[in-house]
Amino acid sequence: MTAEVARLTDVLSLRDLAGRYLAGLDEGGFDETWARSLFTEDIEMTFPVGSHQGLAGVAGFTTEIMARWGRTHHHGSETQVDVDGERAELSWSLIASHVHHGSPLPPDPTQYFQLGGRFTGTARRTPEGWRFDRLRLRIVWTTGAVPRGVTQVDRKTLDTRGNTPTSAKENPPMPTTLTADQQKELIEKVFHEGLDLGDLSAADRYLTADFRNHGSHDDSMRGPEAFKHTIRIQQSAFSDIKYEILDFISMGDKAAIRWVMHGRHTGPFIGIQPTGLQVQHQAIIWFRFEGDRIAERWGIVDNFALERFLKSGGKPAGPLTPAGGPGAGKPAA
């Protein structure tokens, strides 16, 4: 009897956790106190409009999503709960209504957006009570008008009218809303906050949810996580990182930069153990924008020169001897 009472108490606490999360989306007030009342330090959130990891920044991530709407109403079904000791699995169905900013009462059909879907997640028992450590939303159906300024993935995921794939013609890339100066400012934020400072949440703030990182460490990765992978590699291999943008050009929804990275080699990189050398790493990068975010990146990065520099103990990389000549294929003296 005592064990059953404890189980039922946990079930009620977990259902209350889910209810407080949904109610909070409509009530607002996303701050650190709100976040700590719902999530663990290592919370992972995966939504159609973006993903986020870690308690730090989760309030800002939620604020950014909810700021797209003037008013919202989230209605959830009874939460299904499966408790297993100190962990639990949760799931519930959702119908959510979103009203555009400045819409009349009642809203015109072109001024609201509705969706149906299902939340799934896991929770962990903490000294403060049950807290989510994983939360995912899968959308099943939508109706109405998406807000202005959504990214391509938002439009594909939120406005499908079902689960039938559409062709590229039916779902063209969304044009950028950024001027050339705004494009440069966005790129500078990505490099400074993400690569200089190692802030993983910069990827969630500035990249589309289906971001493509072509010619990078792992082309198969999609979304902000692809750029987070790059940040982790850079931060583990170099310290005192500073990216300097030397040149910038803009052509409609695309822009190109030439950068140099200054840093110290203090961790393994492309198979080379830390040398402690001060390095300068160069590249030319193209970006494509959708809405107010970066959707794609193509990189031509001079890893070859950096590899020669590190392996030589800091000797400047000279030109290669022409093929067929003495010492062909080796750095010139």
Protein backbone atom coordinates (compact mmCIF):
# COMPACT_ATOMS: atom_id res chain seq x y z
CA MET A 1 0.00 0.00 0.00
CA THR A 2 2.80 2.42 0.90
CA ALA A 3 4.57 1.78 -2.43
CA GLU A 4 1.34 2.37 -4.37
CA VAL A 5 0.72 5.64 -2.54
CA ALA A 6 4.26 6.75 -3.39
CA ARG A 7 3.74 5.84 -7.06
CA LEU A 8 0.46 7.74 -7.26
CA THR A 9 2.08 10.75 -5.58
CA ASP A 10 4.81 10.73 -8.24
CA VAL A 11 2.24 10.44 -11.03
CA LEU A 12 0.32 13.45 -9.69
CA SER A 13 3.54 15.46 -9.32
CA LEU A 14 4.57 14.67 -12.89
CA ARG A 15 1.16 15.57 -14.28
CA ASP A 16 1.39 18.83 -12.36
CA LEU A 17 4.83 19.42 -13.94
CA ALA A 18 3.38 19.04 -17.44
CA GLY A 19 0.41 21.25 -16.59
CA ARG A 20 2.60 24.00 -15.16
CA TYR A 21 4.76 23.96 -18.29
CA LEU A 22 1.76 24.38 -20.62
CA ALA A 23 0.15 27.05 -18.47
CA GLY A 24 3.44 28.93 -18.33
CA LEU A 25 3.59 29.15 -22.12
CA ASP A 26 0.37 31.18 -22.08
CA GLU A 27 1.13 33.20 -18.97
CA GLY A 28 4.65 34.31 -19.93
CA GLY A 29 7.23 35.46 -17.42
CA PHE A 30 10.05 33.25 -18.69
CA ASP A 31 12.89 33.85 -16.25
CA GLU A 32 15.43 31.78 -14.31
CA THR A 33 12.95 31.01 -11.52
CA TRP A 34 10.45 29.71 -14.07
CA ALA A 35 13.13 27.60 -15.77
CA ARG A 36 14.45 26.06 -12.54
CA SER A 37 10.93 25.11 -11.47
CA LEU A 38 10.55 22.93 -14.59
CA PHE A 39 13.91 21.77 -15.98
CA THR A 40 17.17 20.11 -14.99
CA GLU A 41 20.56 21.69 -15.67
CA ASP A 42 21.03 19.46 -18.75
CA ILE A 43 17.55 19.93 -20.27
CA GLU A 44 17.30 19.14 -24.00
CA MET A 45 14.39 20.68 -25.91
CA THR A 46 13.63 19.65 -29.50
CA PHE A 47 10.85 21.57 -31.23
CA PRO A 48 9.99 22.15 -34.92
CA VAL A 49 11.09 25.78 -34.58
CA GLY A 50 14.47 25.01 -32.99
CA SER A 51 16.33 23.13 -30.31
CA HIS A 52 18.10 24.07 -27.09
CA GLN A 53 20.32 22.31 -24.56
CA GLY A 54 21.13 23.37 -21.01
CA LEU A 55 19.27 25.36 -18.37
CA ALA A 56 21.23 28.51 -19.20
CA GLY A 57 19.41 30.34 -21.97
CA VAL A 58 16.25 28.22 -21.89
CA ALA A 59 14.17 31.20 -20.76
CA GLY A 60 15.45 33.29 -23.67
CA PHE A 61 14.90 30.44 -26.10
CA THR A 62 11.26 30.12 -24.97
CA THR A 63 10.75 33.88 -24.98
CA GLU A 64 11.96 34.10 -28.59
CA ILE A 65 9.50 31.43 -29.71
CA MET A 66 6.49 32.83 -27.87
CA ALA A 67 7.23 36.44 -28.87
CA ARG A 68 5.99 35.59 -32.37
CA TRP A 69 2.40 35.63 -31.13
CA GLY A 70 0.11 38.20 -29.55
CA ARG A 71 -1.86 35.61 -27.54
CA THR A 72 -1.77 31.83 -27.18
CA HIS A 73 -3.81 29.03 -25.66
CA HIS A 74 -2.24 25.59 -25.09
CA HIS A 75 -4.65 22.78 -24.21
CA GLY A 76 -3.21 19.41 -23.27
CA SER A 77 -4.77 16.00 -22.73
CA GLU A 78 -4.25 14.01 -19.56
CA THR A 79 -0.54 13.24 -19.25
CA GLN A 80 0.48 9.60 -19.59
CA VAL A 81 3.15 8.83 -16.99
CA ASP A 82 5.45 5.82 -16.52
CA VAL A 83 7.57 6.05 -13.37
CA ASP A 84 10.71 3.94 -13.03
CA GLY A 85 12.48 4.76 -9.78
CA GLU A 86 14.18 8.13 -10.10
CA ARG A 87 13.16 8.62 -13.73
CA ALA A 88 9.88 8.89 -15.59
CA GLU A 89 8.54 9.06 -19.14
CA LEU A 90 5.70 11.46 -20.00
CA SER A 91 3.53 12.10 -23.05
CA TRP A 92 0.41 14.10 -23.80
CA SER A 93 -1.54 15.37 -26.79
CA LEU A 94 -1.73 19.08 -27.53
CA ILE A 95 -4.02 21.51 -29.31
CA ALA A 96 -2.51 25.00 -29.41
CA SER A 97 -4.05 28.22 -30.71
CA HIS A 98 -1.88 31.21 -31.63
CA VAL A 99 -3.22 34.69 -32.41
CA HIS A 100 -1.15 37.17 -34.42
CA HIS A 101 -0.04 40.48 -32.94
CA GLY A 102 -2.60 43.24 -33.41
CA SER A 103 -5.43 40.92 -34.45
CA PRO A 104 -9.03 41.85 -33.59
CA LEU A 105 -11.31 39.95 -31.23
CA PRO A 106 -12.44 37.50 -32.40
CA PRO A 107 -9.46 37.11 -34.76
CA ASP A 108 -9.90 36.99 -38.50
CA PRO A 109 -9.09 33.54 -40.01
CA THR A 110 -5.93 35.04 -41.51
CA GLN A 111 -4.81 36.19 -38.06
CA TYR A 112 -4.48 32.94 -36.13
CA PHE A 113 -2.67 29.63 -36.32
CA GLN A 114 -3.62 26.29 -34.74
CA LEU A 115 -1.83 23.01 -34.45
CA GLY A 116 -2.31 19.56 -33.04
CA GLY A 117 0.55 17.38 -31.91
CA ARG A 118 2.09 15.38 -29.13
CA PHE A 119 4.64 16.17 -26.46
CA THR A 120 6.98 13.40 -25.27
CA GLY A 121 9.65 13.74 -22.63
CA THR A 122 11.51 12.33 -19.68
CA ALA A 123 11.86 13.69 -16.17
CA ARG A 124 14.25 13.11 -13.31
CA ARG A 125 13.69 13.27 -9.57
CA THR A 126 15.77 16.07 -8.01
CA PRO A 127 16.03 17.42 -4.44
CA GLU A 128 13.58 20.14 -5.53
CA GLY A 129 11.12 17.66 -7.06
CA TRP A 130 10.51 16.24 -10.53
CA ARG A 131 12.05 18.19 -13.44
CA PHE A 132 12.08 17.67 -17.22
CA ASP A 133 15.43 16.66 -18.70
CA ARG A 134 14.13 15.93 -22.23
CA LEU A 135 11.16 17.48 -24.04
CA ARG A 136 10.10 17.01 -27.65
CA LEU A 137 7.12 18.23 -29.72
CA ARG A 138 5.91 16.43 -32.85
CA ILE A 139 3.30 18.30 -34.91
CA VAL A 140 0.58 16.22 -36.62
CA TRP A 141 -1.68 18.84 -38.22
CA THR A 142 -1.96 22.61 -38.64
CA THR A 143 -4.42 25.19 -39.89
CA GLY A 144 -4.38 28.97 -40.27
CA ALA A 145 -1.57 31.39 -41.08
CA VAL A 146 1.99 31.13 -39.85
CA PRO A 147 3.52 34.38 -38.52
CA ARG A 148 5.67 36.64 -40.64
CA GLY A 149 9.39 36.06 -40.35
CA VAL A 150 9.35 32.30 -39.76
CA THR A 151 12.19 30.25 -41.25
CA GLN A 152 11.85 27.72 -44.04
CA VAL A 153 11.80 24.81 -41.63
CA ASP A 154 9.04 26.50 -39.65
CA ARG A 155 6.98 26.82 -42.81
CA LYS A 156 7.61 23.21 -43.85
CA THR A 157 6.94 21.81 -40.40
CA LEU A 158 4.18 24.08 -39.16
CA ASP A 159 2.17 24.65 -42.33
CA THR A 160 2.06 21.22 -43.98
CA ARG A 161 -1.73 20.67 -43.75
CA GLY A 162 -0.77 17.06 -43.05
CA ASN A 163 2.25 14.83 -43.52
CA THR A 164 2.47 14.73 -47.34
CA PRO A 165 5.90 15.89 -48.56
CA THR A 166 5.92 18.87 -50.89
CA SER A 167 8.27 19.59 -53.76
CA ALA A 168 10.78 22.40 -53.82
CA LYS A 169 8.52 24.36 -56.20
CA GLU A 170 5.59 24.10 -53.81
CA ASN A 171 7.77 25.08 -50.87
CA PRO A 172 10.46 27.51 -52.12
CA PRO A 173 13.11 28.87 -49.74
CA MET A 174 11.92 31.86 -47.78
CA PRO A 175 13.64 35.11 -48.87
CA THR A 176 15.80 36.95 -46.39
CA THR A 177 14.55 40.06 -44.62
CA LEU A 178 18.08 41.28 -43.83
CA THR A 179 19.93 44.19 -45.40
CA ALA A 180 23.64 43.80 -46.21
CA ASP A 181 24.60 45.57 -42.97
CA GLN A 182 22.29 43.32 -40.97
CA GLN A 183 23.75 40.24 -42.66
CA LYS A 184 27.25 41.29 -41.61
CA GLU A 185 26.08 42.03 -38.07
CA LEU A 186 24.45 38.59 -37.84
CA ILE A 187 27.62 36.85 -39.06
CA GLU A 188 29.72 38.80 -36.54
CA LYS A 189 27.40 37.70 -33.73
CA VAL A 190 27.64 34.06 -34.79
CA PHE A 191 31.44 34.17 -34.89
CA HIS A 192 31.94 36.17 -31.70
CA GLU A 193 29.32 34.52 -29.47
CA GLY A 194 29.63 31.03 -30.93
CA LEU A 195 33.27 30.57 -31.95
CA ASP A 196 35.14 33.18 -29.86
CA LEU A 197 33.18 32.65 -26.63
CA GLY A 198 32.02 29.05 -27.17
CA ASP A 199 28.34 29.85 -26.51
CA LEU A 200 26.45 26.85 -27.96
CA SER A 201 23.10 28.64 -27.66
CA ALA A 202 24.24 31.10 -30.37
CA ALA A 203 23.48 28.34 -32.87
CA ASP A 204 19.85 28.26 -31.70
CA ARG A 205 19.53 32.04 -31.81
CA TYR A 206 20.96 32.72 -35.26
CA LEU A 207 20.56 29.58 -37.43
CA THR A 208 17.49 28.00 -39.00
CA ALA A 209 16.29 24.69 -37.59
CA ASP A 210 17.38 22.86 -40.80
CA PHE A 211 20.71 24.71 -41.14
CA ARG A 212 23.24 23.01 -43.46
CA ASN A 213 26.98 23.24 -42.74
CA HIS A 214 28.52 22.20 -46.08
CA GLY A 215 32.20 21.30 -46.22
CA SER A 216 32.52 21.10 -42.46
CA HIS A 217 33.54 18.37 -40.02
CA ASP A 218 30.37 16.34 -40.59
CA ASP A 219 28.13 17.24 -43.54
CA SER A 220 25.47 14.75 -42.43
CA MET A 221 24.49 16.85 -39.40
CA ARG A 222 21.57 19.27 -39.77
CA GLY A 223 20.23 22.18 -37.77
CA PRO A 224 21.91 24.18 -35.00
CA GLU A 225 23.54 20.99 -33.73
CA ALA A 226 25.78 20.96 -36.83
CA PHE A 227 27.28 24.32 -35.84
CA LYS A 228 27.45 23.33 -32.18
CA HIS A 229 29.64 20.42 -33.32
CA THR A 230 32.01 22.93 -34.94
CA ILE A 231 32.05 25.09 -31.80
CA ARG A 232 32.94 22.10 -29.63
CA ILE A 233 35.81 21.10 -31.92
CA GLN A 234 37.22 24.65 -31.97
CA GLN A 235 36.92 25.12 -28.22
CA SER A 236 38.56 21.76 -27.46
CA ALA A 237 41.50 22.42 -29.82
CA PHE A 238 42.25 26.13 -29.33
CA SER A 239 42.23 28.73 -26.57
CA ASP A 240 42.22 32.54 -26.69
CA ILE A 241 40.18 32.30 -29.89
CA LYS A 242 39.50 35.50 -31.83
CA TYR A 243 37.93 35.56 -35.29
CA GLU A 244 38.59 38.63 -37.42
CA ILE A 245 36.44 39.29 -40.50
CA LEU A 246 38.72 40.85 -43.12
CA ASP A 247 36.34 41.16 -46.08
CA PHE A 248 32.57 41.04 -46.59
CA ILE A 249 30.36 41.11 -49.68
CA SER A 250 26.58 40.68 -49.99
CA MET A 251 24.56 39.43 -52.97
CA GLY A 252 20.83 39.26 -52.18
CA ASP A 253 20.18 36.28 -49.90
CA LYS A 254 23.89 35.29 -49.89
CA ALA A 255 27.03 36.82 -48.41
CA ALA A 256 30.71 35.91 -48.36
CA ILE A 257 33.44 36.69 -45.87
CA ARG A 258 37.20 36.17 -45.59
CA TRP A 259 38.31 35.58 -42.03
CA VAL A 260 41.41 34.85 -40.00
CA MET A 261 41.26 33.02 -36.68
CA HIS A 262 43.84 33.81 -34.01
CA GLY A 263 44.33 31.32 -31.20
CA ARG A 264 46.65 29.00 -29.32
CA HIS A 265 46.80 25.27 -30.14
CA THR A 266 46.09 23.70 -26.74
CA GLY A 267 44.14 20.55 -27.67
CA PRO A 268 44.08 17.78 -30.30
CA PHE A 269 43.22 19.00 -33.82
CA ILE A 270 43.08 17.00 -37.09
CA GLY A 271 45.14 14.28 -35.42
CA ILE A 272 47.82 16.63 -34.09
CA GLN A 273 48.44 16.74 -30.35
CA PRO A 274 48.60 20.20 -28.68
CA THR A 275 51.73 22.17 -29.52
CA GLY A 276 51.07 25.40 -27.60
CA LEU A 277 51.77 27.34 -30.79
CA GLN A 278 50.06 30.64 -31.56
CA VAL A 279 48.24 30.13 -34.87
CA GLN A 280 46.49 32.05 -37.61
CA HIS A 281 43.90 30.05 -39.53
CA GLN A 282 42.24 31.44 -42.68
CA ALA A 283 39.13 30.72 -44.73
CA ILE A 284 36.58 32.05 -47.18
CA ILE A 285 32.94 31.31 -46.25
CA TRP A 286 29.65 31.76 -48.11
CA PHE A 287 26.35 32.05 -46.26
CA ARG A 288 22.72 31.88 -47.39
CA PHE A 289 20.00 33.58 -45.34
CA GLU A 290 16.30 32.84 -44.82
CA GLY A 291 14.17 35.32 -42.94
CA ASP A 292 16.46 36.77 -40.28
CA ARG A 293 18.65 33.68 -39.84
CA ILE A 294 21.49 31.80 -41.54
CA ALA A 295 20.25 28.74 -43.45
CA GLU A 296 23.39 27.41 -45.15
CA ARG A 297 27.18 27.72 -44.98
CA TRP A 298 29.86 26.70 -47.49
CA GLY A 299 33.48 26.83 -46.36
CA ILE A 300 36.88 26.84 -48.06
CA VAL A 301 39.13 26.47 -45.02
CA ASP A 302 42.94 26.31 -45.27
CA ASN A 303 43.43 23.34 -42.93
CA PHE A 304 46.37 22.17 -45.08
CA ALA A 305 48.51 25.21 -44.29
CA LEU A 306 47.57 24.99 -40.62
CA GLU A 307 48.46 21.29 -40.52
CA ARG A 308 51.91 21.97 -42.07
CA PHE A 309 52.49 24.80 -39.60
CA LEU A 310 51.65 22.68 -36.56
CA LYS A 311 53.58 19.62 -37.70
CA SER A 312 56.68 21.72 -38.43
CA GLY A 313 56.70 23.16 -34.92
CA GLY A 314 55.71 26.63 -36.08
CA LYS A 315 57.74 26.94 -39.26
CA PRO A 316 55.94 29.14 -41.83
CA ALA A 317 54.49 27.06 -44.64
CA GLY A 318 56.43 27.77 -47.82
CA PRO A 319 55.37 26.86 -51.36
CA LEU A 320 55.39 23.24 -52.45
CA THR A 321 58.09 22.09 -54.86
CA PRO A 322 56.58 21.65 -58.34
CA ALA A 323 55.46 18.11 -59.17
CA GLY A 324 58.30 15.97 -60.55
CA GLY A 325 61.08 18.17 -59.21
CA PRO A 326 63.49 17.40 -56.36
CA GLY A 327 61.57 16.97 -53.14
CA ALA A 328 58.26 17.06 -54.98
CA GLY A 329 55.25 17.13 -52.67
CA LYS A 330 57.27 18.40 -49.69
CA PRO A 331 57.37 21.94 -48.28
CA ALA A 332 60.17 24.00 -49.77
CA ALA A 333 63.01 24.89 -47.43
